[in-house]
Short mmCIF file of C-alpha atoms in Angstrom, two decimals:
data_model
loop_
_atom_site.label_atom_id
_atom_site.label_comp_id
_atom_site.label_asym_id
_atom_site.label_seq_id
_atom_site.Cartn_x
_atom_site.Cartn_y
_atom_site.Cartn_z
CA UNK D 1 0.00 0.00 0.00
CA UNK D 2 2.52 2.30 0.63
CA UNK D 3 4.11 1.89 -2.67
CA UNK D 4 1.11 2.64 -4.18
CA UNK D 5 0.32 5.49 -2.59
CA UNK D 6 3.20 6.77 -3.29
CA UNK D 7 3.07 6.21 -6.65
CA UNK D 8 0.11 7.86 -6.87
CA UNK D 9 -0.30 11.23 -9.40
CA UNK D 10 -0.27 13.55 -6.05
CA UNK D 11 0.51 16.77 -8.16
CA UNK D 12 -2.88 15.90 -9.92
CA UNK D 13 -4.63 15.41 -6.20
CA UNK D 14 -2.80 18.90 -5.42
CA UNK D 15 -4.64 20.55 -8.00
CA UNK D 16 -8.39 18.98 -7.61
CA UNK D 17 -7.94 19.57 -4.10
CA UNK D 18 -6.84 23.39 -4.75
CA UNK D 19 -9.74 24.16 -7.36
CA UNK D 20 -12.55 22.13 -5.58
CA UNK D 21 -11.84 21.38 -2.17
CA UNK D 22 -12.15 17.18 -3.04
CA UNK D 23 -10.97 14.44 -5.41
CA UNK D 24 -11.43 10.89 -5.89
CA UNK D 25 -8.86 8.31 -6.47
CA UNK D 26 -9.84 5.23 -8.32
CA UNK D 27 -9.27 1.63 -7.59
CA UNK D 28 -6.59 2.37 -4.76
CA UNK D 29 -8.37 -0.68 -3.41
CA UNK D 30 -9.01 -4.18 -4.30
CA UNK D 31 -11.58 -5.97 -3.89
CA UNK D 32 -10.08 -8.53 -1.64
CA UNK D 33 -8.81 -5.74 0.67
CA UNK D 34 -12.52 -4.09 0.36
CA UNK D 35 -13.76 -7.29 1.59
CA UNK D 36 -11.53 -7.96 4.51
CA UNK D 37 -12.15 -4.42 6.14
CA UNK D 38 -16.61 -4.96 5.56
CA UNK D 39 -15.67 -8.00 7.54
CA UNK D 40 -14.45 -6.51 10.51
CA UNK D 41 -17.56 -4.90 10.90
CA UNK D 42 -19.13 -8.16 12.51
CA UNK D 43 -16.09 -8.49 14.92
CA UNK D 44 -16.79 -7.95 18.75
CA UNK D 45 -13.16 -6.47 19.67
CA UNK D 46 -11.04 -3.93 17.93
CA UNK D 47 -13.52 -1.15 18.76
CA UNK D 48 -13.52 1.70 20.87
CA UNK D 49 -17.01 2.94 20.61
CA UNK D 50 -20.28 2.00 18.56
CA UNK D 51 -22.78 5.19 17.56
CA UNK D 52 -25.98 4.42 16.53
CA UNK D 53 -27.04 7.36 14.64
CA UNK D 54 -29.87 8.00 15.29
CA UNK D 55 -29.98 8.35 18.63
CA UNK D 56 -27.75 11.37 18.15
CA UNK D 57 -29.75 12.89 15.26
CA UNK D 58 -26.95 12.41 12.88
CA UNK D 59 -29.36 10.37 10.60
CA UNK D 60 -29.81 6.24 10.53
CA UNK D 61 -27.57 4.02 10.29
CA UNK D 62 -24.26 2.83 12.10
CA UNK D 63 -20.73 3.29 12.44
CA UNK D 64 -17.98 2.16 14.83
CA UNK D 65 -14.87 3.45 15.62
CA UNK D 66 -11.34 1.25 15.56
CA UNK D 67 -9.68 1.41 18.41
CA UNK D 68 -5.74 1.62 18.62
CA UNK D 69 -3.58 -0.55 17.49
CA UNK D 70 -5.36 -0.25 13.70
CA UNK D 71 -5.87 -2.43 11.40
CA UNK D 72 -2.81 -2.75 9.03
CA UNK D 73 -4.35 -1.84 6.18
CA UNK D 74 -6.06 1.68 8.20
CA UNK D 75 -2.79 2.29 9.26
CA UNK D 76 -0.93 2.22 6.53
CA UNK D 77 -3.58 4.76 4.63
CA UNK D 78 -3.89 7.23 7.32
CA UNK D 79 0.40 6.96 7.74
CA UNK D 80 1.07 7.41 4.03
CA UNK D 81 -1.51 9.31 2.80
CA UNK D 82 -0.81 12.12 5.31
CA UNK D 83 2.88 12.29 4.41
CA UNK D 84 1.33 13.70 1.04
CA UNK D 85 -1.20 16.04 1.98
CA UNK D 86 0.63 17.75 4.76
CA UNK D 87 2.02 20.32 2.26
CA UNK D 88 -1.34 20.97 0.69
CA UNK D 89 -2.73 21.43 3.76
CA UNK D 90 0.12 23.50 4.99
CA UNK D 91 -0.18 25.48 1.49
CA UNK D 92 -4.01 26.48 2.37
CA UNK D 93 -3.04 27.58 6.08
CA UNK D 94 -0.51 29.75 4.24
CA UNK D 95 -2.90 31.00 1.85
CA UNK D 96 -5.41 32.08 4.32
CA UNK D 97 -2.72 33.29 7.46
CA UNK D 98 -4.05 31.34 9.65
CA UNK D 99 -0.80 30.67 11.46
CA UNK D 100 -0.69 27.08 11.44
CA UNK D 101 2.06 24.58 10.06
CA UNK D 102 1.26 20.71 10.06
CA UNK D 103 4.24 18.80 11.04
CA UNK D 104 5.87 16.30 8.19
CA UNK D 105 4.78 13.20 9.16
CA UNK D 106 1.34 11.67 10.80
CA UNK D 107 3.34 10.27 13.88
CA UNK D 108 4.03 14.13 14.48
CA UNK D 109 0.50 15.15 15.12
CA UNK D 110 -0.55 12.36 17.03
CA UNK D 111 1.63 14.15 18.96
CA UNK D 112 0.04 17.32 18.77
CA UNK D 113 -3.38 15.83 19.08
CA UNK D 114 -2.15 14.13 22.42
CA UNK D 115 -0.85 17.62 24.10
CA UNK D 116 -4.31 18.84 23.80
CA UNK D 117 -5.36 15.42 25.18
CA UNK D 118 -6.85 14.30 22.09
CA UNK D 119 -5.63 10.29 22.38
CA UNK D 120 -8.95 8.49 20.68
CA UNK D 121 -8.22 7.25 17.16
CA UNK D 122 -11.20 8.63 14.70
CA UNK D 123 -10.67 6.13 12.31
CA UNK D 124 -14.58 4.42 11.54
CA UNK D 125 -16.26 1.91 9.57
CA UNK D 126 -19.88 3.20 8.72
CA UNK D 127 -22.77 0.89 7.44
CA UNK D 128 -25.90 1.95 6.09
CA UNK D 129 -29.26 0.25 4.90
CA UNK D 130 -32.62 1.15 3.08
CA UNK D 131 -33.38 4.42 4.60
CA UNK D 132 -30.23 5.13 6.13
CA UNK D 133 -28.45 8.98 5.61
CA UNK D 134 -25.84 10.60 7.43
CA UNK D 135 -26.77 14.04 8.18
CA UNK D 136 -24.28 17.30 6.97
CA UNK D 137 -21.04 17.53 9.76
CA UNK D 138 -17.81 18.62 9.79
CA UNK D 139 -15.48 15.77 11.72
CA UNK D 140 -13.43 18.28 13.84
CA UNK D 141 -13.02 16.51 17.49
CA UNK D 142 -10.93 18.61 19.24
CA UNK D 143 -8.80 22.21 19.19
CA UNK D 144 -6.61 20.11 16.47
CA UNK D 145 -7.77 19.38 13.75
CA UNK D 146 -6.22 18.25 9.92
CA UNK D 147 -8.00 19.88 7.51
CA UNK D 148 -8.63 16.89 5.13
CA UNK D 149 -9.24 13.58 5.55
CA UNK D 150 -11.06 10.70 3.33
CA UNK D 151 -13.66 8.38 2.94
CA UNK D 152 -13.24 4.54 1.68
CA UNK D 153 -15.78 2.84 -0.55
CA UNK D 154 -16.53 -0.62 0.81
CA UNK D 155 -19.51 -0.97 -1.83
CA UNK D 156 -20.68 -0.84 -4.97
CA UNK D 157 -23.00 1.96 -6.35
CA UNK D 158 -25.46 0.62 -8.64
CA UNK D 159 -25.36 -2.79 -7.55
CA UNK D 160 -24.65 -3.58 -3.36
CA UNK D 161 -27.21 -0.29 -2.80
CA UNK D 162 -29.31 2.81 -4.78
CA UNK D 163 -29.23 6.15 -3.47
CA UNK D 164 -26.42 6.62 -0.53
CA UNK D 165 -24.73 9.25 -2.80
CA UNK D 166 -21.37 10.93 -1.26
CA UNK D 167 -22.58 14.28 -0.32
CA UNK D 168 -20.59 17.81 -0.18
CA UNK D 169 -21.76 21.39 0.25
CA UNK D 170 -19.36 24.33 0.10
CA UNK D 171 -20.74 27.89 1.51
CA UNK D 172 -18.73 30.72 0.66
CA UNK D 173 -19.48 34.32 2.37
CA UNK D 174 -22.67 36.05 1.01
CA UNK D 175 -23.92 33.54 -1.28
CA UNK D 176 -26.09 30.13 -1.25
CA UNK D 177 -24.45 26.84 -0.58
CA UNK D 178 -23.08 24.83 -3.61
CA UNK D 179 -24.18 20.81 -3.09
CA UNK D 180 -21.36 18.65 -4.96
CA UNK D 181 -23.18 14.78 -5.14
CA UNK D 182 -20.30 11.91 -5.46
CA UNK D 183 -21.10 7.91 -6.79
CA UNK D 184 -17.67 6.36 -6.38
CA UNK D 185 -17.23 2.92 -6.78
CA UNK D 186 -15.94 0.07 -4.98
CA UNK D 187 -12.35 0.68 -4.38
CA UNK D 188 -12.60 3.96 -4.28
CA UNK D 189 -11.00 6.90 -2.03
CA UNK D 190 -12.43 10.33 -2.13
CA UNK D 191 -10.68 13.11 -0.11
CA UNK D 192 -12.39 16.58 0.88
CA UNK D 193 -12.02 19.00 3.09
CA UNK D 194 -12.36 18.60 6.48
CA UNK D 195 -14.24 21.62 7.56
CA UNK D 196 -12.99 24.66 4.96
CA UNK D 197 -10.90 25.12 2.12
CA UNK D 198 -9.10 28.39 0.42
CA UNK D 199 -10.72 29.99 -2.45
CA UNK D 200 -8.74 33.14 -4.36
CA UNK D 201 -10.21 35.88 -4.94
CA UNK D 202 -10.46 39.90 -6.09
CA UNK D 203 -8.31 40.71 -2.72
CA UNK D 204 -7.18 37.80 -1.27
CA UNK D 205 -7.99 34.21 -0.75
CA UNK D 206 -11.24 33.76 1.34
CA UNK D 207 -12.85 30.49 3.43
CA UNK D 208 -15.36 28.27 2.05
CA UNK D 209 -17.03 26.23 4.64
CA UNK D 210 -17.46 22.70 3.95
CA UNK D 211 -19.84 20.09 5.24
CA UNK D 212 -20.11 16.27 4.21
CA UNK D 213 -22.68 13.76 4.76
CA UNK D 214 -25.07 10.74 2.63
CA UNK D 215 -28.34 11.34 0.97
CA UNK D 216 -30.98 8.44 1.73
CA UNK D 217 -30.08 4.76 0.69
CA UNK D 218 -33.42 3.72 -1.49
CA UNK D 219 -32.26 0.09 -1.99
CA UNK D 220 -29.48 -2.27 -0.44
CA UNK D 221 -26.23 -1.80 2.04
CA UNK D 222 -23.66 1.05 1.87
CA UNK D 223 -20.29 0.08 3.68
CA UNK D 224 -17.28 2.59 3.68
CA UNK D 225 -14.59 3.86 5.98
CA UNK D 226 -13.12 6.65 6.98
CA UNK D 227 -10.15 7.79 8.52
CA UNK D 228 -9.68 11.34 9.92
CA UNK D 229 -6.28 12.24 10.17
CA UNK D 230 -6.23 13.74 13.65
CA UNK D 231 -7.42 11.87 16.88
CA UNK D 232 -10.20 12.64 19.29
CA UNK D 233 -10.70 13.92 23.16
CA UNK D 234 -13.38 11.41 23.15
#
């Protein structure tokens, strides 16, 4: 995995994350590794915490957070795939003077995270069914925070469920929210903005707030995961 990461076109990822605050990468995936992380789902251990989502009036449906250690194949995404978006994300901090500098490598703001005792991991497995939606959140957790992170696509569109689209809405200052609907496939990684993303203009480069979430299943199961780069207080 880490090869391939690496290998990825990341000055390509750069750019789609510059210009739209997201991007998907095809395939990174298998199917066999798809399959082994839908099956941990059913395990008792490994878990730190099980939210039922309704309860909370996030929407319906489930999801469960890992507990540390991770699985291999979690940790090795959240690991490598940080190492190349720290300096995009370090580039929009710049661009908007915020003041903040991510450190090079994801070990480093565990770190962080942990002096502001932010210690639980945040990486989840989510699984939906007929009916099920995930409201529009931002996954913040804490005073630290990475400003993107990514989403995993256990299933496939079209044929494990209908509906259950990848939702994202960007609000910039005086104007209506844009809604930005996603299908990935199986295999698929889509990474977005965690809770706002720079956009240049007349004077300047301004925030645009961003919020993700799931429109209704209307047929099947939805499995994905997702793995936030920056850990939790609880």
């Amino acid at each position: 995995m880490k090869d391939k990461i690496q290998s990825l076109n990341w000055d390509s990822i750069a750019q789609n994350l510059n210009t739209k605050g997201y991007t998907t990468i095809p395939s990174l995936l298998s199917y066999e590794q798809c399959e082994s992380l839908r099956a941990l789902y059913q395990k008792k251990t490994g878990y730190r915490k099980t939210v039922v989502m309704e309860r909370h009036r996030f929407g319906l449906g489930e999801y469960k957070y890992f507990d540390y250690p991770l699985p291999p194949l979690i940790q090795a995404l959240r690991t490598n795939v940080y190492k190349n978006l720290a300096p995009i994300a370090n580039l929009w901090m710049k661009a908007l003077k915020t003041g903040l500098a991510y450190p090079e490598t994801h070990t480093e703001l565990l770190e962080l995270c942990k002096a502001k005792l932010q210690t639980k991991p945040t990486a989840l497995i989510l699984k939906y069914e007929e009916g099920g939606y995930n409201t529009l959140h931002q996954d913040l957790y804490g005073e630290v925070y990475f400003p993107i992170q990514m989403v995993i696509f256990l299933s496939e569109y079209g044929e494990d469920y209908e509906g259950g689209e990848f939702v994202i809405t960007e609000q910039v200052p005086r104007a209506q929210s844009k809604a930005i609907v996603l299908k990935p496939k199986l295999g698929d990684v889509v990474l977005f903005a965690t809770n706002f993303r720079p956009i240049k203009g007349k004077n300047g480069y301004y925030r645009a707030n961003m919020k993700h979430g799931v429109s209704e299943l209307s047929k099947g199961h939805r499995m994905t995961a997702g793995i936030i780069f920056h850990d939790a207080l609880s």
